[in-house]
mmCIF file of C-alpha atoms in Angstrom:
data_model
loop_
_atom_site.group_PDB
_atom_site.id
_atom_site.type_symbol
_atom_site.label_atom_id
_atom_site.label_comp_id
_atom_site.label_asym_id
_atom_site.label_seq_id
_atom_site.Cartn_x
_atom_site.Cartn_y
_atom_site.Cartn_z
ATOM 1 C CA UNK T 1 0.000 0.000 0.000
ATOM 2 C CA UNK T 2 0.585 3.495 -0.799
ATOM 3 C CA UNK T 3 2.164 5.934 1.687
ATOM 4 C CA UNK T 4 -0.590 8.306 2.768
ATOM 5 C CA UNK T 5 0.686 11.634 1.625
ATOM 6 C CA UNK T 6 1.799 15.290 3.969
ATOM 7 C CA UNK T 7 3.511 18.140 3.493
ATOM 8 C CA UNK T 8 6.991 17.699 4.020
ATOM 9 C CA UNK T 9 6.988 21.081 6.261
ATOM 10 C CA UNK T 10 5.025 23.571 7.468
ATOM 11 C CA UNK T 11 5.996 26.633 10.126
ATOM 12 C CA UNK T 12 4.385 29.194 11.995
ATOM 13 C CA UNK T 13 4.781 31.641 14.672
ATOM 14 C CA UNK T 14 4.183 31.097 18.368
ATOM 15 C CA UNK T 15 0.789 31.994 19.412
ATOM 16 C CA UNK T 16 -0.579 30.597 15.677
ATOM 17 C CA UNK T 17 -2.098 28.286 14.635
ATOM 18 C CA UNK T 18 -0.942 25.717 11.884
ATOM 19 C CA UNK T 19 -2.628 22.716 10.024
ATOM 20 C CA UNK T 20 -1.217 19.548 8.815
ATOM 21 C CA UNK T 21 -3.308 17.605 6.146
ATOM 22 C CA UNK T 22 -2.862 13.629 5.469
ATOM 23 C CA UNK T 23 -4.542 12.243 2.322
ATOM 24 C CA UNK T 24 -4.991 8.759 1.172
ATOM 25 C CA UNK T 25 -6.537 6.930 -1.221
ATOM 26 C CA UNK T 26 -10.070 5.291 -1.051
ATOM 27 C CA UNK T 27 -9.560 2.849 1.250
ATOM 28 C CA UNK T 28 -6.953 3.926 3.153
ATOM 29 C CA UNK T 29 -9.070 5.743 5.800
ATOM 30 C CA UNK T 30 -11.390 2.784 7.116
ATOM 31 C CA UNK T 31 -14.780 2.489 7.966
ATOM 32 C CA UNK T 32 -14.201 2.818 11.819
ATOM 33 C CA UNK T 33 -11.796 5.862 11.329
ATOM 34 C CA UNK T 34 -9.177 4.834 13.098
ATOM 35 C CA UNK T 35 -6.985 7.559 12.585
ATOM 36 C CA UNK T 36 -3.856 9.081 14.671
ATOM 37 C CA UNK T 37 -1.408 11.132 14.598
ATOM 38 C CA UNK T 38 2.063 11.010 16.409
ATOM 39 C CA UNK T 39 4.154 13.504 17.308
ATOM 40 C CA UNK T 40 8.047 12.950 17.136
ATOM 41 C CA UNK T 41 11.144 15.018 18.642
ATOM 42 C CA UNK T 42 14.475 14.189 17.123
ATOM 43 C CA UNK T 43 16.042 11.087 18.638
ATOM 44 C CA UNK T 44 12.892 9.756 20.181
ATOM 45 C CA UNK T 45 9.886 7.472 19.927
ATOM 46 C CA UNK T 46 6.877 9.182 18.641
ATOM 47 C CA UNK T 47 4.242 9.767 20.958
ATOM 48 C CA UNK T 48 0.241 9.333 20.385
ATOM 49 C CA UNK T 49 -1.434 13.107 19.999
ATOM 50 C CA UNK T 50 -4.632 11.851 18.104
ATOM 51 C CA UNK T 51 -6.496 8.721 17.796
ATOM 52 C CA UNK T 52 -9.582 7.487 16.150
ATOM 53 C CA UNK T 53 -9.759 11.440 14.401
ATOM 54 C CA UNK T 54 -10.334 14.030 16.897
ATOM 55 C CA UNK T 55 -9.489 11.972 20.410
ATOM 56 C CA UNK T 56 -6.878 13.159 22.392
ATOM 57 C CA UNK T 57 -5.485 11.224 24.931
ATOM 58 C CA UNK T 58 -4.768 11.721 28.465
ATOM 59 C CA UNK T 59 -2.279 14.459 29.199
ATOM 60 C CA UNK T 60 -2.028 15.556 25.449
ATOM 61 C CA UNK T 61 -2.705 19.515 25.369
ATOM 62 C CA UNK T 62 -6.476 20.513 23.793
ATOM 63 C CA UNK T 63 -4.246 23.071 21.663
ATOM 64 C CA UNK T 64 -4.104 19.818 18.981
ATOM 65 C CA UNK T 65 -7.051 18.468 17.096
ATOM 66 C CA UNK T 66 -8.102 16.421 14.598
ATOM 67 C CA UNK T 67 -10.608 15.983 11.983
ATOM 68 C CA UNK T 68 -10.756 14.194 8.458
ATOM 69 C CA UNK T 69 -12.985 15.171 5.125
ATOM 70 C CA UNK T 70 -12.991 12.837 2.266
ATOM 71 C CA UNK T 71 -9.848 11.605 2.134
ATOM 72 C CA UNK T 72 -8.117 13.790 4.129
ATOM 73 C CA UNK T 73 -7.174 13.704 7.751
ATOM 74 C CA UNK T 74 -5.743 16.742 9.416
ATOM 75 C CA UNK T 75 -4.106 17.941 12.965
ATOM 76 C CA UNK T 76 -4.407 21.299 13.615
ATOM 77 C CA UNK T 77 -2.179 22.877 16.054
ATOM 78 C CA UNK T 78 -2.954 26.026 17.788
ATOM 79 C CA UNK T 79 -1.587 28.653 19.683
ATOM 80 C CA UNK T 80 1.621 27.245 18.618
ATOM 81 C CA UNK T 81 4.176 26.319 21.327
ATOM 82 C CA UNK T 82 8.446 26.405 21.030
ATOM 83 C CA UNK T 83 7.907 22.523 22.418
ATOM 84 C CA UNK T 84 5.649 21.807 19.530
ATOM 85 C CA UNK T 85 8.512 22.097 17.044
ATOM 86 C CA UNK T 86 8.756 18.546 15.890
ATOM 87 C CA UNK T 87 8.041 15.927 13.088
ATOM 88 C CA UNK T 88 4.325 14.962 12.963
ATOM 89 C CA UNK T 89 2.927 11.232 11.478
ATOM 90 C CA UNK T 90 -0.389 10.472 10.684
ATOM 91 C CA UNK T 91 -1.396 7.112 10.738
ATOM 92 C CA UNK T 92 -4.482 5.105 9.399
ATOM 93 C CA UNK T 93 -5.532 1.326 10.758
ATOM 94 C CA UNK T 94 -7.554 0.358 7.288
ATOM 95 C CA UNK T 95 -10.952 -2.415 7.315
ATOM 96 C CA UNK T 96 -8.224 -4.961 5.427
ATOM 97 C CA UNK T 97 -6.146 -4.995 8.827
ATOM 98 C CA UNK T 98 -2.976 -3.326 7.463
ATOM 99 C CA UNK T 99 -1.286 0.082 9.197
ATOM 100 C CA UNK T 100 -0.433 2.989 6.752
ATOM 101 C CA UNK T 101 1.750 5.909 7.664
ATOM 102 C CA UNK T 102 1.734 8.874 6.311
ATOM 103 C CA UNK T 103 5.938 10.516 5.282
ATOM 104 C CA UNK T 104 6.138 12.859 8.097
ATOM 105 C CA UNK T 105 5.549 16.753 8.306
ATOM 106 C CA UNK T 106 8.402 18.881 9.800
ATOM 107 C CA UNK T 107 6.725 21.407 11.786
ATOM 108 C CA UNK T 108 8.976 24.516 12.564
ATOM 109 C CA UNK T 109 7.758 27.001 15.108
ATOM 110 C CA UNK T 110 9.226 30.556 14.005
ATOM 111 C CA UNK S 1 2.413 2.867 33.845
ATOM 112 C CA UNK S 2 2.917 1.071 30.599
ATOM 113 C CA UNK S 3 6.267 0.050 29.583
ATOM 114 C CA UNK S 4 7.693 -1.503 26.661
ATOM 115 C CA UNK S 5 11.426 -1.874 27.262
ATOM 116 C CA UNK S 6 13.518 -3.493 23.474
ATOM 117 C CA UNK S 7 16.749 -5.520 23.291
ATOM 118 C CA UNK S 8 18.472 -7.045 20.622
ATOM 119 C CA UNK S 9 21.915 -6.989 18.453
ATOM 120 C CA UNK S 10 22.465 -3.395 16.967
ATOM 121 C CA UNK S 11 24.954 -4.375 14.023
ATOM 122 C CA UNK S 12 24.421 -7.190 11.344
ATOM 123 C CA UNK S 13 25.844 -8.236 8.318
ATOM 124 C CA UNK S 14 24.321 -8.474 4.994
ATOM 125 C CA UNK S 15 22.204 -11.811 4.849
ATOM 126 C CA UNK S 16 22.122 -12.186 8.548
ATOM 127 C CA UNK S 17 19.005 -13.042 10.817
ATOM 128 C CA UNK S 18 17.637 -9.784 12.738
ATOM 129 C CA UNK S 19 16.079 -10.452 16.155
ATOM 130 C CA UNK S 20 14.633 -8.587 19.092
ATOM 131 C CA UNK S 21 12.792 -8.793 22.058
ATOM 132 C CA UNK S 22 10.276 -6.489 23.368
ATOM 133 C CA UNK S 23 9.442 -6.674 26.981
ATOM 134 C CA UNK S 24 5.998 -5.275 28.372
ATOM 135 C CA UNK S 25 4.891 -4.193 31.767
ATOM 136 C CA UNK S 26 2.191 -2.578 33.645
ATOM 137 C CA UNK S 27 -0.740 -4.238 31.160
ATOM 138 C CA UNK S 28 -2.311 -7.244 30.894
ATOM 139 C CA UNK S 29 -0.460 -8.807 27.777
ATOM 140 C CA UNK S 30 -2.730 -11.058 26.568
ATOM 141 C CA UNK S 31 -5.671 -8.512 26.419
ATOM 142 C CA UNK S 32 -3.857 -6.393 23.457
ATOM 143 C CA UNK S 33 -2.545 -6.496 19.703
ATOM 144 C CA UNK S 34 1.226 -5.713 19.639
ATOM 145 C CA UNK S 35 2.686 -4.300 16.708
ATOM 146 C CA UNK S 36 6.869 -3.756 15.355
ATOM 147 C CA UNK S 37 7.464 -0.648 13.462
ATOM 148 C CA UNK S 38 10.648 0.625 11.778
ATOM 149 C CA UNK S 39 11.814 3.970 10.784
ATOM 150 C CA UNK S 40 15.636 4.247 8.269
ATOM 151 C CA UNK S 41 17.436 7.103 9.115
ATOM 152 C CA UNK S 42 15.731 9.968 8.724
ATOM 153 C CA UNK S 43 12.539 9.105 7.073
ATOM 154 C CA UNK S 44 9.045 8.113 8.207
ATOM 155 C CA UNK S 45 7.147 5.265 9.664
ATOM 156 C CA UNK S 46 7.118 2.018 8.213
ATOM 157 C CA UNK S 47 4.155 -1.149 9.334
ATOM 158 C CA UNK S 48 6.323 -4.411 9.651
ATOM 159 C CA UNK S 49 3.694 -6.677 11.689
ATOM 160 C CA UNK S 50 1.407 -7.399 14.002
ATOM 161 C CA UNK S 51 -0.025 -10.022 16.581
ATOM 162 C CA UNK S 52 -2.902 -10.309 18.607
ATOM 163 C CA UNK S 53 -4.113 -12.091 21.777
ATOM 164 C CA UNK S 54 -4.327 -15.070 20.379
ATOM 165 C CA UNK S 55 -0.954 -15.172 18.260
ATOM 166 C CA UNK S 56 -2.413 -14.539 14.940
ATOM 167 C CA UNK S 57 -0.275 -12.518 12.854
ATOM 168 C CA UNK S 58 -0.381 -9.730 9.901
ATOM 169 C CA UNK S 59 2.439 -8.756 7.925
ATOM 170 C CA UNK S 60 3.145 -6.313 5.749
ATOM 171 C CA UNK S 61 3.007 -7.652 2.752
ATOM 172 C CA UNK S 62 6.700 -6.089 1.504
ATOM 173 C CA UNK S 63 8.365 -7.933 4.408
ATOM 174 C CA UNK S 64 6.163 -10.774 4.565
ATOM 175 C CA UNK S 65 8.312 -13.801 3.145
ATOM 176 C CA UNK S 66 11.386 -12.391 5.522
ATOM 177 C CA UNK S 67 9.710 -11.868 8.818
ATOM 178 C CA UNK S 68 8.283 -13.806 12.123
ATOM 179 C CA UNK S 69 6.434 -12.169 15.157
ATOM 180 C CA UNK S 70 6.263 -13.984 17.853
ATOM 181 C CA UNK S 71 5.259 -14.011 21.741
ATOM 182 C CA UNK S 72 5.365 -15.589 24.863
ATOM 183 C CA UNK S 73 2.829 -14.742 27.350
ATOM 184 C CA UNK S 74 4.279 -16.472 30.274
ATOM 185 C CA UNK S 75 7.448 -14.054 29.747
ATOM 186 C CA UNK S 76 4.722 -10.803 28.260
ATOM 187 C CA UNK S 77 7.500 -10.548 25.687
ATOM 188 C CA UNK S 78 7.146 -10.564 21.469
ATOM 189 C CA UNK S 79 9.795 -11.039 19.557
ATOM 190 C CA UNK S 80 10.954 -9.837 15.751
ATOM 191 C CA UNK S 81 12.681 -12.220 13.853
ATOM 192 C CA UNK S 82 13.668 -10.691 10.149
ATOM 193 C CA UNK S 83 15.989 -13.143 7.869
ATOM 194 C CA UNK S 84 18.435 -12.239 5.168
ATOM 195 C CA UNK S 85 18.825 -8.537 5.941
ATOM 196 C CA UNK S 86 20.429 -6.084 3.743
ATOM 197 C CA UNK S 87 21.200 -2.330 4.123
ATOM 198 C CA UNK S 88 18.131 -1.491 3.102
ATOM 199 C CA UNK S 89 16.945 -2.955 6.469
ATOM 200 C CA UNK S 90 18.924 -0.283 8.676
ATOM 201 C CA UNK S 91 16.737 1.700 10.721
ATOM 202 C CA UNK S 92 15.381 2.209 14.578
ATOM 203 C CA UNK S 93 12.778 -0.402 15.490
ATOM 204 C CA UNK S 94 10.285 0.000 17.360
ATOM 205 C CA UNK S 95 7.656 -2.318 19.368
ATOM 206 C CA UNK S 96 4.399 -0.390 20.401
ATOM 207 C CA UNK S 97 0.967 -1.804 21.956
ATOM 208 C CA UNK S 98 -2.377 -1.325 19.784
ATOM 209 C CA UNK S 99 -5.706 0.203 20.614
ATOM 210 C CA UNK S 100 -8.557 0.844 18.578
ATOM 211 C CA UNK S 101 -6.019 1.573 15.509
ATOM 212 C CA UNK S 102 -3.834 3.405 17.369
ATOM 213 C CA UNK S 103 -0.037 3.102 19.346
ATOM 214 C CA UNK S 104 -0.236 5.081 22.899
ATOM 215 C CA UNK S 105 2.860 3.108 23.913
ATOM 216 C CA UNK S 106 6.139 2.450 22.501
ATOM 217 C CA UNK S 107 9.681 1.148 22.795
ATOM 218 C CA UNK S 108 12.528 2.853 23.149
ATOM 219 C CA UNK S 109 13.210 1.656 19.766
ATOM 220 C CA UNK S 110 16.361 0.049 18.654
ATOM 221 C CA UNK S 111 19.068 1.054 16.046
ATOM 222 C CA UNK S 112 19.490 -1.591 14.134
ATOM 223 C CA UNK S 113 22.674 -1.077 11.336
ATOM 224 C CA UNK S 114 23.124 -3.719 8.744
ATOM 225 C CA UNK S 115 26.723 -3.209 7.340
ATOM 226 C CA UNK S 116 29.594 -5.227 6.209
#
């Protein structure tokens, strides 16, 4: 399967906000949306931010949210943060039981 | 607290058999999916496999024919076997538990280099 497909940066200034689209094929998002999105500073594991869309876990800041449309996922990140500076994944679980990553956005807080 | 702690030999030769261990604690084992993830130097994410409760396993279908996921509940370890490695096969590992589609815990992740 196909890579699902971000930016390969994006950058904004503390206090904004920023999104970060994800887009797959049909298919790639499945019917139970089980979508997530991991964040990743250099040199370590990534950690969970989203799952299933728009669910944060416990201790993740509300300042990051998800949603999808069509094929596209997307974390939005506001009232951007130094700490926030950091490589972002989105993931997708699809119905045929198979994991699909998307190549990583580089986000770069100004 | 969840932890995952990973093991396993760091520098391989060409055609040699990759293996590590992943070691869980503070959850019930046997109640999740596990999954192994990789990630080469400096690129993204890549799905290598995963096993449930039960022991039944999915692959991803690029590394299927080279790889074996394993675990053994009496131990709450799984283990990665991948066979006839190559360069291309250099990258950190990772072991991470599953939930409704999603990893909220991972390995430290390991560094495996395949170099002669």
């Amino acid at each position: 399967q196909s890579a699902l497909t971000q930016p390969a940066s994006v950058s904004g200034s503390p206090g904004q906000s920023v999104t970060i689209s994800c887009t797959g094929n049909s298919g790639d998002f499945g019917s139970d949306n089980l979508v997530s999105w991991y964040q990743q500073h250099p040199g370590k594991a990534p950690r969970l931010m989203i799952s299933e869309v728009s669910k944060r876990p416990s201790g993740v800041s509300n300042r990051f949210s998800g949603s999808t449309s069509g094929n596209t996922a997307s974390l939005t990140i506001s009232g951007l943060q130094a700490e926030d500076e950091a490589d972002y994944f989105c993931c997708s679980y699809a119905d045929s039981g198979t994991w699909v990553f998307g190549g990583g956005t580089q986000l770069t807080v100004l | 607290q969840v932890q995952l702690q990973q093991w396993g030999a760091g520098l391989l030769k060409p055609s040699e058999t990759l293996s590590l261990t992943c070691a869980v604690d503070g959850v019930s084992f046997s109640d999740y999916h596990w999954i192994w993830i990789r990630q080469p130097p400096g690129k993204g994410l890549e799905w290598i496999g995963e096993i449930n409760e039960s022991g039944s396993t999915n692959y991803n279908p690029s590394l299927k024919s080279r790889v074996t996921i394993s675990v053994d509940t009496s131990k709450n370890q799984l283990s990665l076997k991948m066979n006839s490695v190559t360069a291309a096969d250099t990258a950190v590992y990772y072991c991470a538990r599953v939930r409704r589609g999603a990893l909220p815990h991972w390995g430290q992740g390991t560094l495996v280099t395949v170099s002669s």
